[in-house]
mmCIF file of C-alpha atoms in Angstrom:
data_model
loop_
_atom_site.group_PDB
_atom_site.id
_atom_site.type_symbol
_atom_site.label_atom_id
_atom_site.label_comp_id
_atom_site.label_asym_id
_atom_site.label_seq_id
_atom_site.Cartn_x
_atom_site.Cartn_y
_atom_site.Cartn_z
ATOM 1 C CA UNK A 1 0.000 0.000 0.000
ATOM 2 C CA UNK A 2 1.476 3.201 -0.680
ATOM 3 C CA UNK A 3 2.022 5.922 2.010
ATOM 4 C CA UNK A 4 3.520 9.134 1.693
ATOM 5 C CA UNK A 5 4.495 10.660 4.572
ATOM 6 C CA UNK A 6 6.075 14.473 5.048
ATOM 7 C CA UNK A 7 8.501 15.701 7.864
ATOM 8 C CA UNK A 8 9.880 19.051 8.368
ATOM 9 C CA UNK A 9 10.274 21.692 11.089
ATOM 10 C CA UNK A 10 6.285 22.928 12.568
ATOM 11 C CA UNK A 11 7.618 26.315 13.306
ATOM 12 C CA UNK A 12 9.528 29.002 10.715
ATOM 13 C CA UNK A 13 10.581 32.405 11.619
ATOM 14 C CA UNK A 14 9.395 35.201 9.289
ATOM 15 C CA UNK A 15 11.564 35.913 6.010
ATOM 16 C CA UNK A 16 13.178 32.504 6.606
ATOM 17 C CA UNK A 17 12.660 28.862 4.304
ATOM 18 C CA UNK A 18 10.269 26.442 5.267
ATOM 19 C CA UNK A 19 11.757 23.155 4.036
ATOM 20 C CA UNK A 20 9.337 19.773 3.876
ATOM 21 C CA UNK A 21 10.157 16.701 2.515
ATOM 22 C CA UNK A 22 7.766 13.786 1.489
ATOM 23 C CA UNK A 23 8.950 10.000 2.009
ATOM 24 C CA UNK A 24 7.216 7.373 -0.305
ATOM 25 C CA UNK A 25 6.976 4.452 0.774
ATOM 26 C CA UNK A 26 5.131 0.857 -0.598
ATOM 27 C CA UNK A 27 5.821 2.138 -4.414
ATOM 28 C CA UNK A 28 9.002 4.009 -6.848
ATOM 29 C CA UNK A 29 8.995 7.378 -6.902
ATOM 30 C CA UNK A 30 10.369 6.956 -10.610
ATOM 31 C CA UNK A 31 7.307 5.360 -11.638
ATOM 32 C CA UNK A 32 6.597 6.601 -14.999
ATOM 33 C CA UNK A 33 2.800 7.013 -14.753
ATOM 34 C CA UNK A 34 2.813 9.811 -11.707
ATOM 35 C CA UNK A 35 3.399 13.564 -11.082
ATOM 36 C CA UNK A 36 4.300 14.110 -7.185
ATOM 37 C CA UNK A 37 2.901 16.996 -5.578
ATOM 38 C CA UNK A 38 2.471 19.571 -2.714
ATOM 39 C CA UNK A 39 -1.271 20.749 -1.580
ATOM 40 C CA UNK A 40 -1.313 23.680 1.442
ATOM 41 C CA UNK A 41 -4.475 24.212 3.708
ATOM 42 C CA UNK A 42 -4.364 27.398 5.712
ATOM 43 C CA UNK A 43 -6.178 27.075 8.801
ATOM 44 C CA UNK A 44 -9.971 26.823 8.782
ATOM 45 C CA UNK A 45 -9.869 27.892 4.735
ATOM 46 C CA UNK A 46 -9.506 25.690 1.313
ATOM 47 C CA UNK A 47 -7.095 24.264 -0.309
ATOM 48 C CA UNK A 48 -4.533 25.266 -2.233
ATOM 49 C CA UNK A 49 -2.107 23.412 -5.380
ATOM 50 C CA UNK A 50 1.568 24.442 -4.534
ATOM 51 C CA UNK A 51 2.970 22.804 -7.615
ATOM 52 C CA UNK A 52 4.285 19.048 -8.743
ATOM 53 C CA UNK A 53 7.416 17.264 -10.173
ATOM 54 C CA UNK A 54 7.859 14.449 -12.404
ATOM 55 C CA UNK A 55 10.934 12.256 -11.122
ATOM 56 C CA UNK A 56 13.424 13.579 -14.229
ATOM 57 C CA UNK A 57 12.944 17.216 -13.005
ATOM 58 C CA UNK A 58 9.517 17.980 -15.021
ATOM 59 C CA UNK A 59 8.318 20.651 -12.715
ATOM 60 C CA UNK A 60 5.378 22.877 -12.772
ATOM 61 C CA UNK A 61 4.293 25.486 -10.036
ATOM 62 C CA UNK A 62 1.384 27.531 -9.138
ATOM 63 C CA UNK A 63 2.342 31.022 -10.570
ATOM 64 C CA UNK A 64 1.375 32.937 -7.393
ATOM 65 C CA UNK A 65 4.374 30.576 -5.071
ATOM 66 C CA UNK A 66 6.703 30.837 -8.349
ATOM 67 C CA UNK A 67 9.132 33.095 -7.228
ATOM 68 C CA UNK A 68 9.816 31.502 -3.808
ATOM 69 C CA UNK A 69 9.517 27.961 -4.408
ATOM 70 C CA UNK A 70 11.642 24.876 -5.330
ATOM 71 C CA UNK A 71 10.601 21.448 -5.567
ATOM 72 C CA UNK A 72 13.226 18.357 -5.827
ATOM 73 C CA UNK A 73 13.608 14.568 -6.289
ATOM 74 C CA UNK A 74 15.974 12.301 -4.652
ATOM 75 C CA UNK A 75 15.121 9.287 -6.422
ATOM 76 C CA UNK A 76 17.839 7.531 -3.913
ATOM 77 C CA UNK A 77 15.906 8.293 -0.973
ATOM 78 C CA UNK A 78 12.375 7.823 -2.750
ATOM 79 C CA UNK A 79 12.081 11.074 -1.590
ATOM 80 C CA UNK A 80 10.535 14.916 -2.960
ATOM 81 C CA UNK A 81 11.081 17.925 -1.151
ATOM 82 C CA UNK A 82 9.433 21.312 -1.317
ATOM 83 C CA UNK A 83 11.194 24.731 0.085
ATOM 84 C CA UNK A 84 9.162 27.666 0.135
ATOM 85 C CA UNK A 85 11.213 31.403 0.869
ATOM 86 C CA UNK A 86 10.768 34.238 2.931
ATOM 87 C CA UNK A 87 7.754 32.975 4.795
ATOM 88 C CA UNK A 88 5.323 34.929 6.460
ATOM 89 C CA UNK A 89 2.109 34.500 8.723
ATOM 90 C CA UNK A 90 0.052 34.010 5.468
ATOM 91 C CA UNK A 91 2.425 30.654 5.099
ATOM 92 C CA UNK A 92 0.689 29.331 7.822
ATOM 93 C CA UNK A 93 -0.812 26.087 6.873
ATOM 94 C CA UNK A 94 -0.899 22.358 7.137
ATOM 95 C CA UNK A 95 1.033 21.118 3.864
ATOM 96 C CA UNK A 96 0.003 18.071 2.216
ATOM 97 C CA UNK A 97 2.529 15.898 -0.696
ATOM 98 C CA UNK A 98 0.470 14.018 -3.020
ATOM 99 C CA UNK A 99 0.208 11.833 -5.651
ATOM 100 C CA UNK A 100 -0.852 12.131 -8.951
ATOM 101 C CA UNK A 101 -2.480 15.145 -11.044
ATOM 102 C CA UNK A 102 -5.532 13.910 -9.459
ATOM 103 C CA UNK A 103 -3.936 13.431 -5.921
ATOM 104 C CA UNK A 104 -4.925 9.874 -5.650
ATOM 105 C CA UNK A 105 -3.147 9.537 -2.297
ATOM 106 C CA UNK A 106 -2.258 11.922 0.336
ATOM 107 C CA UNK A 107 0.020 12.526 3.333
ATOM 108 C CA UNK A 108 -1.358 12.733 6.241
ATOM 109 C CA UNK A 109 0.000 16.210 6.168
ATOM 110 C CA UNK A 110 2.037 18.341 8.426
ATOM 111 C CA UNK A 111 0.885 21.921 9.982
ATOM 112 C CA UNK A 112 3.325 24.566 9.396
ATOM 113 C CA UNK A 113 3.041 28.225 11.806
ATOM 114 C CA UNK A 114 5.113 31.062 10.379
ATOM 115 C CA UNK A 115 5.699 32.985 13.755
ATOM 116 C CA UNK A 116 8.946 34.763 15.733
ATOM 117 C CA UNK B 1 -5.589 30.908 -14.140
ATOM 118 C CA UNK B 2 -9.254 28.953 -14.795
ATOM 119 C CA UNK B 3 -10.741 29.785 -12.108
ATOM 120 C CA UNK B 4 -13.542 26.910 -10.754
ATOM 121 C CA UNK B 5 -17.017 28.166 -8.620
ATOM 122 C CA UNK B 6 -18.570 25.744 -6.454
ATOM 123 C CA UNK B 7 -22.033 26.466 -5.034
ATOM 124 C CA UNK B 8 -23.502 26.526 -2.969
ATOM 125 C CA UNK B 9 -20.770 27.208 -0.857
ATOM 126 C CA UNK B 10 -22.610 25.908 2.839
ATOM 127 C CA UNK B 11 -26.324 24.128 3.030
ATOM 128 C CA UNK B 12 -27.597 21.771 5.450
ATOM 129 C CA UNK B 13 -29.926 18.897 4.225
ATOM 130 C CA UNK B 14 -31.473 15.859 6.217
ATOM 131 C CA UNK B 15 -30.044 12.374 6.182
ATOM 132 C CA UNK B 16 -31.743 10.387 3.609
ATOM 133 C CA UNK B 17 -32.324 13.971 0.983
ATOM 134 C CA UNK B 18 -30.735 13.827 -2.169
ATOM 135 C CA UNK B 19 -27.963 16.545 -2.596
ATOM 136 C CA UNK B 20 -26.383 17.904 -5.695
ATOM 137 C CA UNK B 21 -23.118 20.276 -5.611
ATOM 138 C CA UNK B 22 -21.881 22.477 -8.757
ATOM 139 C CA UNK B 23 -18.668 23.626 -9.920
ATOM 140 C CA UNK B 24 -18.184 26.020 -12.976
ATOM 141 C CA UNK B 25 -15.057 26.029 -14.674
ATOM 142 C CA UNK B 26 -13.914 29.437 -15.962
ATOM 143 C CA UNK B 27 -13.075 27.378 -19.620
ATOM 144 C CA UNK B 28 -13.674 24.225 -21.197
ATOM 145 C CA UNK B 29 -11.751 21.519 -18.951
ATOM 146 C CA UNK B 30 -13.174 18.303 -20.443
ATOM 147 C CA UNK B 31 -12.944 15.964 -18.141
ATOM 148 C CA UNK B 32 -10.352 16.711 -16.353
ATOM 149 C CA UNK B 33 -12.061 17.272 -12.841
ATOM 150 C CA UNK B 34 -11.920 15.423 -9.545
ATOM 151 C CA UNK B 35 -14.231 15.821 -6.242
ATOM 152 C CA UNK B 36 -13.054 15.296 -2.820
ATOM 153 C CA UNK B 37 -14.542 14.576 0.794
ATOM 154 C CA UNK B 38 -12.759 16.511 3.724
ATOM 155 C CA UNK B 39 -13.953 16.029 7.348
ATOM 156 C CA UNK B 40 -12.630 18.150 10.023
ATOM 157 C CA UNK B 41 -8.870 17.609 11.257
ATOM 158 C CA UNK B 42 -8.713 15.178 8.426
ATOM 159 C CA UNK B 43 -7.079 14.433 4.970
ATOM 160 C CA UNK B 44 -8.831 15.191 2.107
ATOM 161 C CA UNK B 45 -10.268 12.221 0.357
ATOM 162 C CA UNK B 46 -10.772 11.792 -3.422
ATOM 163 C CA UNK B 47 -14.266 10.306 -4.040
ATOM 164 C CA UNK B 48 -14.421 11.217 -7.790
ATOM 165 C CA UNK B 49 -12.225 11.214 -10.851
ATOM 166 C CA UNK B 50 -12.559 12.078 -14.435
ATOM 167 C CA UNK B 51 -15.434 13.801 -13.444
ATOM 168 C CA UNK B 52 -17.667 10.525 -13.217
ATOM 169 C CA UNK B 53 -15.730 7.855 -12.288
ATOM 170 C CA UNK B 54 -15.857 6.111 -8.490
ATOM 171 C CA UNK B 55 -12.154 6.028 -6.522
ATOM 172 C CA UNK B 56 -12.672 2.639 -5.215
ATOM 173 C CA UNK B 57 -14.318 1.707 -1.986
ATOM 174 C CA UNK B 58 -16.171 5.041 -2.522
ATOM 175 C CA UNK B 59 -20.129 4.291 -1.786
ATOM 176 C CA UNK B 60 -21.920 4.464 -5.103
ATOM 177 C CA UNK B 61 -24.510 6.664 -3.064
ATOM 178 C CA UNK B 62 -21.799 9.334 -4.858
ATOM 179 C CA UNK B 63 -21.742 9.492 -8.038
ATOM 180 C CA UNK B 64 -20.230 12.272 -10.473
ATOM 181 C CA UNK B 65 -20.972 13.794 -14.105
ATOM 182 C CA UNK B 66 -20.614 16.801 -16.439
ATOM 183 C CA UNK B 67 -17.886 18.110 -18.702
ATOM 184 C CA UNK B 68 -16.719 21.137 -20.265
ATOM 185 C CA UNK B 69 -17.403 23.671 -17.715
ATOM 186 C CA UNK B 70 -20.370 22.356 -15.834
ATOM 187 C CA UNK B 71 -20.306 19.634 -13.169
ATOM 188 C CA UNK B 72 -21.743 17.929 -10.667
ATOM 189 C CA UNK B 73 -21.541 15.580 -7.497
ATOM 190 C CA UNK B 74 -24.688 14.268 -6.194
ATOM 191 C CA UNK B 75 -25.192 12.112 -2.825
ATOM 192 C CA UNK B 76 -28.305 10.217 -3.708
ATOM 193 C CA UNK B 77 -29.319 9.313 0.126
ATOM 194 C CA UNK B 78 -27.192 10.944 2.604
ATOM 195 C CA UNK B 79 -26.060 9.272 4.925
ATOM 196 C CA UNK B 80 -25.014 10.507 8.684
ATOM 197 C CA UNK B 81 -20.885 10.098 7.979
ATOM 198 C CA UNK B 82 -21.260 12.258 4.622
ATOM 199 C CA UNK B 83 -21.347 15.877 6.489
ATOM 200 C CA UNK B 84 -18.014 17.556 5.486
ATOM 201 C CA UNK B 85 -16.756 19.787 3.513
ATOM 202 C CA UNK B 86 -16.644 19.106 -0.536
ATOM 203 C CA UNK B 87 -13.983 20.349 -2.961
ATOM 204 C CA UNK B 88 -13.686 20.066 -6.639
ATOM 205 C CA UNK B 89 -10.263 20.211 -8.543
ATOM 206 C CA UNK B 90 -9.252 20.637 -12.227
ATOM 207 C CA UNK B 91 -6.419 19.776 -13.638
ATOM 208 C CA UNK B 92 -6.925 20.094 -17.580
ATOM 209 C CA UNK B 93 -3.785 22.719 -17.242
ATOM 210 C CA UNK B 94 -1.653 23.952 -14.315
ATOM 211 C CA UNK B 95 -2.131 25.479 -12.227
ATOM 212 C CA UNK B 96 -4.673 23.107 -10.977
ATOM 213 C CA UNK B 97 -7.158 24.809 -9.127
ATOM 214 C CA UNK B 98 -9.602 24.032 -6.300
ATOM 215 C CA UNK B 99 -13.207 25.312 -5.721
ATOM 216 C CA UNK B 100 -13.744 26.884 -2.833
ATOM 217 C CA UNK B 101 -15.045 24.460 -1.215
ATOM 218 C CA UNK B 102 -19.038 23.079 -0.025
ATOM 219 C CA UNK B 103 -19.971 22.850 3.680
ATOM 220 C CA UNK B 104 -22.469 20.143 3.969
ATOM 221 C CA UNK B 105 -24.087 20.118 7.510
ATOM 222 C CA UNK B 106 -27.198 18.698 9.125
ATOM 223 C CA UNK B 107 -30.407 20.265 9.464
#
């Protein structure tokens, strides 16, 4: 059964780089038929696409993050990553990695606070 | 950006009613639209791809149609564990984009 699973600090200081990282596990990373993908939640409001990555470096990201955000592989470690730069409150949110265009499975997701 | 309009965006219905949810596409997305169950402090769940096919082990009490820019889930008997909030998601071109988002509660 796949499970992806993210990790990463819960607390980032203002104008500083949240950093998460998603661990597959139960299925390849490098399988050919799947996008891998971060989903954000702010508290008590919707959800939000942050962007996805295709294990040889395809990478697409929602315009409005563009400027501050990097996602990565590390096919080694069956692994994806996410950093997101000079954070503020609005950052706030419990981050979700995904799978799929159509985010067949989920993380169980990991809440995030922006605060000093 | 396509931008995607769920409504309503809160009701309350009886378990047992029948209950329909829309989402408008700002453009022509085919198919290319999932639906998904969230209950409070909990992961999102997809009930619906391709805009009418059931994710497996999803009660066919949900079912899912439409294309182009019009769509819509339906609940044909609710049932008490189907109050949550419902989201629909394109993803005919990035960025994919969610509705806002359908709070289903009890009357």
């Amino acid at each position: 059964q796949l499970q992806l699973q993210e990790s990463g600090p819960g607390l980032v200081k203002p104008s500083e780089t949240l950093s998460l990282t998603c661990t597959v596990s139960g299925g390849s990373i490098t399988n050919s038929r799947y996008f891998w993908g971060w989903i954000r939640q702010p508290p008590g409001k919707g959800l939000e696409w942050i962007g996805s990555i295709y294990y040889s470096g395809t990478i697409y990201y929602n315009p409005s993050l563009k400027s501050r955000i990097t996602l990565s592989v590390d096919t080694s470690k069956n692994q994806f990553s996410l950093k997101l730069r000079s954070v503020t409150a609005a950052d706030t949110a419990v981050y979700y990695c995904t799978r799929d265009i159509t985010l067949d499975y989920w993380g169980l997701g990991t809440l995030v606070t922006v605060s000093s | 950006d396509i931008q995607m309009t769920q409504s309503p965006s809160a009701m309350s219905a009886s378990v047992g009613d029948r209950v329909t949810i829309t989402c408008r596409a700002s453009q022509d997305i085919g198919n290319y639209l999932a639906w998904f169950q969230q209950k409070p402090g909990k992961v999102p769940k997809r009930l619906i791809y391709a805009s009418s096919s059931l994710q497996s082990g999803v009660p066919s009490r949900f079912s899912g149609s439409g294309s182009g820019t019009e769509f819509t889930l339906t609940i044909s008997s609710l049932q008490p564990e189907d109050f949550a909030t419902y989201y629909c998601l394109q993803h005919n071109s990035y960025p994919s984009t969610f509705g806002q988002g359908t709070r289903l509660e009890i009357k």
